[in-house]
Short mmCIF file of C-alpha atoms in Angstrom, two decimals:
data_model
loop_
_atom_site.label_atom_id
_atom_site.label_comp_id
_atom_site.label_asym_id
_atom_site.label_seq_id
_atom_site.Cartn_x
_atom_site.Cartn_y
_atom_site.Cartn_z
CA ASN A 1420 -11.72 13.70 5.17
CA ALA A 1421 -13.76 11.15 3.24
CA GLY A 1422 -10.65 9.01 2.66
CA VAL A 1423 -10.95 6.69 -0.34
CA THR A 1424 -14.36 6.55 -1.99
CA GLN A 1425 -15.55 4.12 -4.65
CA THR A 1426 -18.63 4.12 -6.85
CA PRO A 1427 -20.76 2.23 -7.52
CA LYS A 1428 -21.04 -0.17 -4.56
CA PHE A 1429 -22.71 -2.83 -6.69
CA GLN A 1430 -22.91 -3.37 -10.45
CA VAL A 1431 -24.30 -6.06 -12.72
CA LEU A 1432 -23.09 -6.16 -16.32
CA LYS A 1433 -23.76 -8.35 -19.31
CA THR A 1434 -20.87 -9.98 -21.12
CA GLY A 1435 -19.32 -7.53 -23.57
CA GLN A 1436 -20.49 -4.36 -21.84
CA SER A 1437 -18.00 -1.75 -20.74
CA MET A 1438 -18.00 0.36 -17.64
CA THR A 1439 -15.83 2.53 -15.42
CA LEU A 1440 -15.30 2.01 -11.70
CA GLN A 1441 -14.64 5.30 -9.99
CA CYS A 1442 -12.11 5.86 -7.22
CA ALA A 1443 -11.27 9.13 -5.50
CA GLN A 1444 -9.16 10.11 -2.51
CA ASP A 1445 -8.89 13.40 -0.67
CA MET A 1446 -5.63 12.76 1.22
CA ASN A 1447 -3.31 14.08 -1.51
CA HIS A 1448 -1.66 10.65 -1.80
CA GLU A 1449 0.74 10.08 -4.66
CA TYR A 1450 0.18 6.34 -4.91
CA MET A 1451 -3.09 4.72 -5.97
CA SER A 1452 -3.85 1.09 -6.82
CA TRP A 1453 -6.63 -1.16 -7.99
CA TYR A 1454 -7.06 -4.69 -6.69
CA ARG A 1455 -9.53 -7.46 -7.30
CA GLN A 1456 -10.54 -10.04 -4.73
CA ASP A 1457 -12.17 -13.30 -5.69
CA PRO A 1458 -14.08 -15.38 -3.12
CA GLY A 1459 -11.83 -16.88 -0.45
CA MET A 1460 -8.70 -15.39 -1.96
CA GLY A 1461 -6.35 -12.57 -1.30
CA LEU A 1462 -6.21 -9.33 -3.28
CA ARG A 1463 -4.48 -9.24 -6.64
CA LEU A 1464 -2.99 -6.03 -8.01
CA ILE A 1465 -4.49 -4.92 -11.35
CA HIS A 1466 -2.90 -1.51 -12.04
CA TYR A 1467 -1.22 1.12 -9.99
CA SER A 1468 -0.07 4.73 -10.25
CA VAL A 1469 2.77 6.55 -8.51
CA GLY A 1470 1.50 9.99 -9.48
CA ALA A 1471 -0.65 11.96 -11.91
CA GLY A 1472 0.09 10.94 -15.48
CA ILE A 1473 1.95 7.75 -14.46
CA THR A 1474 0.41 4.29 -14.45
CA ASP A 1475 1.77 0.78 -14.58
CA GLN A 1476 0.52 -2.79 -14.75
CA GLY A 1477 0.18 -5.07 -11.78
CA GLU A 1478 -0.28 -8.80 -11.56
CA VAL A 1479 -3.54 -9.16 -13.51
CA PRO A 1480 -3.91 -6.18 -15.91
CA ASN A 1481 -5.55 -7.87 -18.89
CA GLY A 1482 -9.03 -6.55 -19.69
CA TYR A 1483 -8.59 -3.37 -17.66
CA ASN A 1484 -7.42 0.16 -18.41
CA VAL A 1485 -6.56 2.99 -16.07
CA SER A 1486 -5.63 6.64 -16.30
CA ARG A 1487 -4.51 9.18 -13.73
CA SER A 1488 -5.18 12.70 -14.93
CA THR A 1489 -5.41 14.15 -11.41
CA THR A 1490 -3.93 13.25 -8.03
CA GLU A 1491 -7.41 12.62 -6.62
CA ASP A 1492 -8.97 10.28 -9.18
CA PHE A 1493 -7.98 6.87 -10.51
CA PRO A 1494 -10.77 5.28 -12.59
CA LEU A 1495 -10.66 1.65 -13.69
CA ARG A 1496 -12.20 0.80 -17.05
CA LEU A 1497 -13.46 -2.60 -18.07
CA LEU A 1498 -13.25 -2.66 -21.84
CA SER A 1499 -15.46 -5.67 -22.61
CA ALA A 1500 -16.73 -7.37 -19.48
CA ALA A 1501 -16.36 -11.14 -19.11
CA PRO A 1502 -17.74 -13.50 -16.44
CA SER A 1503 -14.16 -14.05 -15.24
CA GLN A 1504 -14.14 -10.41 -14.12
CA THR A 1505 -16.86 -11.06 -11.57
CA SER A 1506 -15.15 -10.01 -8.37
CA VAL A 1507 -14.91 -7.38 -5.65
CA TYR A 1508 -12.74 -4.45 -6.66
CA PHE A 1509 -10.82 -2.37 -4.16
CA CYS A 1510 -9.06 0.91 -4.72
CA ALA A 1511 -6.29 2.03 -2.39
CA SER A 1512 -4.09 5.07 -1.92
CA SER A 1513 -0.96 5.82 0.05
CA ARG A 1514 1.93 8.17 0.49
CA GLN A 1515 5.26 6.80 -0.62
CA GLY A 1516 6.55 4.27 1.88
CA HIS A 1517 3.45 4.36 4.06
CA GLU A 1518 0.42 2.18 4.57
CA GLN A 1519 -2.33 1.86 2.00
CA PHE A 1520 -5.84 3.11 2.72
CA PHE A 1521 -8.54 1.05 1.04
CA GLY A 1522 -11.96 2.04 -0.20
CA PRO A 1523 -15.14 0.10 0.63
CA GLY A 1524 -15.07 -1.87 -2.61
CA THR A 1525 -17.27 -2.38 -5.66
CA ARG A 1526 -19.00 -5.73 -6.05
CA LEU A 1527 -19.20 -6.53 -9.78
CA THR A 1528 -21.15 -9.36 -11.35
CA VAL A 1529 -20.81 -10.13 -15.05
CA LEU A 1530 -23.53 -12.34 -16.49
CA LEU B 613 9.07 -11.78 -6.30
CA ALA B 614 8.90 -11.97 -2.54
CA LYS B 615 6.44 -14.77 -1.81
CA THR B 616 4.88 -15.24 1.60
CA THR B 617 3.51 -18.32 3.34
CA GLN B 618 1.04 -18.14 6.22
CA PRO B 619 -1.22 -20.67 7.96
CA ILE B 620 -4.60 -20.85 6.31
CA SER B 621 -6.54 -20.59 9.55
CA MET B 622 -6.15 -20.30 13.32
CA ASP B 623 -8.54 -20.50 16.24
CA SER B 624 -8.20 -18.74 19.55
CA TYR B 625 -10.24 -17.75 22.59
CA GLU B 626 -11.02 -14.34 23.96
CA GLY B 627 -8.28 -12.92 26.15
CA GLN B 628 -5.51 -15.06 24.67
CA GLU B 629 -2.43 -13.81 22.85
CA VAL B 630 -2.34 -14.83 19.18
CA ASN B 631 0.85 -15.18 17.16
CA ILE B 632 0.64 -15.51 13.38
CA THR B 633 3.87 -16.37 11.60
CA CYS B 634 4.67 -15.52 8.00
CA SER B 635 7.54 -17.06 6.03
CA HIS B 636 9.29 -15.00 3.36
CA ASN B 637 12.52 -16.81 2.50
CA ASN B 638 13.41 -14.66 -0.53
CA ILE B 639 12.90 -11.27 1.07
CA ALA B 640 15.07 -8.59 -0.53
CA THR B 641 17.25 -6.06 1.22
CA ASN B 642 14.90 -3.16 0.49
CA ASP B 643 11.70 -5.02 1.39
CA TYR B 644 9.50 -4.10 4.30
CA ILE B 645 7.06 -6.44 6.05
CA THR B 646 3.51 -5.20 6.40
CA TRP B 647 0.41 -6.74 7.95
CA TYR B 648 -3.19 -5.95 7.10
CA GLN B 649 -6.49 -7.01 8.64
CA GLN B 650 -9.65 -7.57 6.61
CA PHE B 651 -13.21 -7.98 7.86
CA PRO B 652 -15.91 -9.45 5.58
CA SER B 653 -17.19 -7.02 2.94
CA GLN B 654 -14.55 -4.41 3.82
CA GLY B 655 -11.24 -3.35 2.39
CA PRO B 656 -8.05 -4.34 4.23
CA ARG B 657 -6.86 -2.14 7.05
CA PHE B 658 -3.20 -1.52 7.93
CA ILE B 659 -2.05 -3.03 11.23
CA ILE B 660 1.72 -2.69 11.42
CA GLN B 661 4.87 -2.44 9.35
CA GLY B 662 8.50 -3.22 10.12
CA TYR B 663 11.94 -3.80 8.66
CA LYS B 664 13.85 -5.60 11.40
CA THR B 665 13.79 -6.50 15.11
CA LYS B 666 10.58 -5.52 16.88
CA VAL B 667 7.89 -2.96 16.20
CA THR B 668 4.98 -2.25 18.54
CA ASN B 669 1.95 -0.05 18.23
CA GLU B 670 -1.33 0.25 20.11
CA VAL B 671 -2.89 -2.85 18.53
CA ALA B 672 -0.08 -5.30 17.74
CA SER B 673 3.59 -6.20 17.80
CA LEU B 674 5.71 -7.41 14.93
CA PHE B 675 8.74 -9.58 15.58
CA ILE B 676 11.36 -9.96 12.85
CA PRO B 677 14.44 -12.16 13.40
CA ALA B 678 17.87 -11.10 12.23
CA ASP B 679 17.73 -13.11 8.99
CA ARG B 680 14.33 -11.54 8.15
CA LYS B 681 13.13 -14.78 6.52
CA SER B 682 10.04 -14.83 8.69
CA SER B 683 7.99 -12.51 10.84
CA THR B 684 5.41 -12.94 13.59
CA LEU B 685 2.39 -10.77 14.17
CA SER B 686 1.37 -10.80 17.83
CA LEU B 687 -2.11 -9.74 18.91
CA PRO B 688 -2.38 -9.38 22.69
CA ARG B 689 -5.58 -10.39 24.47
CA VAL B 690 -7.78 -10.92 21.42
CA SER B 691 -11.52 -10.30 21.47
CA LEU B 692 -14.35 -11.53 19.27
CA SER B 693 -13.95 -8.42 17.12
CA ASP B 694 -10.46 -9.56 16.10
CA THR B 695 -12.01 -12.35 14.03
CA ALA B 696 -10.78 -11.48 10.53
CA VAL B 697 -8.34 -12.43 7.80
CA TYR B 698 -4.76 -11.27 8.35
CA TYR B 699 -2.40 -10.72 5.43
CA CYS B 700 1.37 -10.54 5.44
CA LEU B 701 2.96 -8.55 2.62
CA VAL B 702 6.59 -8.19 1.70
CA GLY B 703 7.98 -5.66 -0.73
CA VAL B 704 8.88 -2.10 -1.49
CA TYR B 705 5.77 -0.04 -1.17
CA ASN B 706 3.46 0.01 -4.16
CA ASN B 707 5.97 -1.65 -6.42
CA ASN B 708 4.71 -4.24 -8.83
CA ASP B 709 5.98 -7.00 -6.54
CA MET B 710 3.62 -6.29 -3.65
CA ARG B 711 1.40 -9.33 -3.24
CA PHE B 712 -1.44 -10.26 -0.95
CA GLY B 713 -1.39 -13.99 -0.29
CA ALA B 714 -4.43 -15.97 0.80
CA GLY B 715 -4.00 -14.70 4.37
CA THR B 716 -4.73 -16.33 7.72
CA ARG B 717 -8.32 -16.59 8.81
CA LEU B 718 -8.37 -16.02 12.58
CA THR B 719 -11.46 -17.07 14.49
CA VAL B 720 -11.77 -15.90 18.08
CA LYS B 721 -14.20 -17.90 20.18
CA PRO B 722 -15.91 -16.84 23.42
#
């Protein structure tokens, strides 16, 4: 199993550009989440999904959209990138009531 | 929301036992306590989870007193490779109230 995969590993955007961060898991997990981690800080929950077709907002959802059309994929869309969205983004998946498995992260810089 | 408080940093030496305590005074009845480890440039990795009393696995123990208002992660005989940030989380899994705090930065010295 590949576990949780994220692409790209690195990305540089200009203010106002849009992009999609990809996340996929091959463990048939119902739950998937997106977090952001700013330097020296803990992870903050952006959006999460408890199954295909179901998404909900986390702690810091503004400026981000998600969809969950399949169990495997949970893309995160930045609608109009801002410098404040410069961060490392982690995707995670889990079975209900069990530990989360995290991807390797995407390092995003917005100029 | 179940908020957690941990020490910002701790130092230890190889071979010692390390105990990291997390305070969670407003823990709810349905909440579990979960600990993660994070190395630089990597995603967090699950260490241990518990609800009450004591839980032990091959890498750590988790001690939870009867009132559940705190918990202690115990790492036996740490090595240099245990240098990492350790996060305590409280909540029902993947609910909106799951929060990573700032974590405890553990430095293990030779």
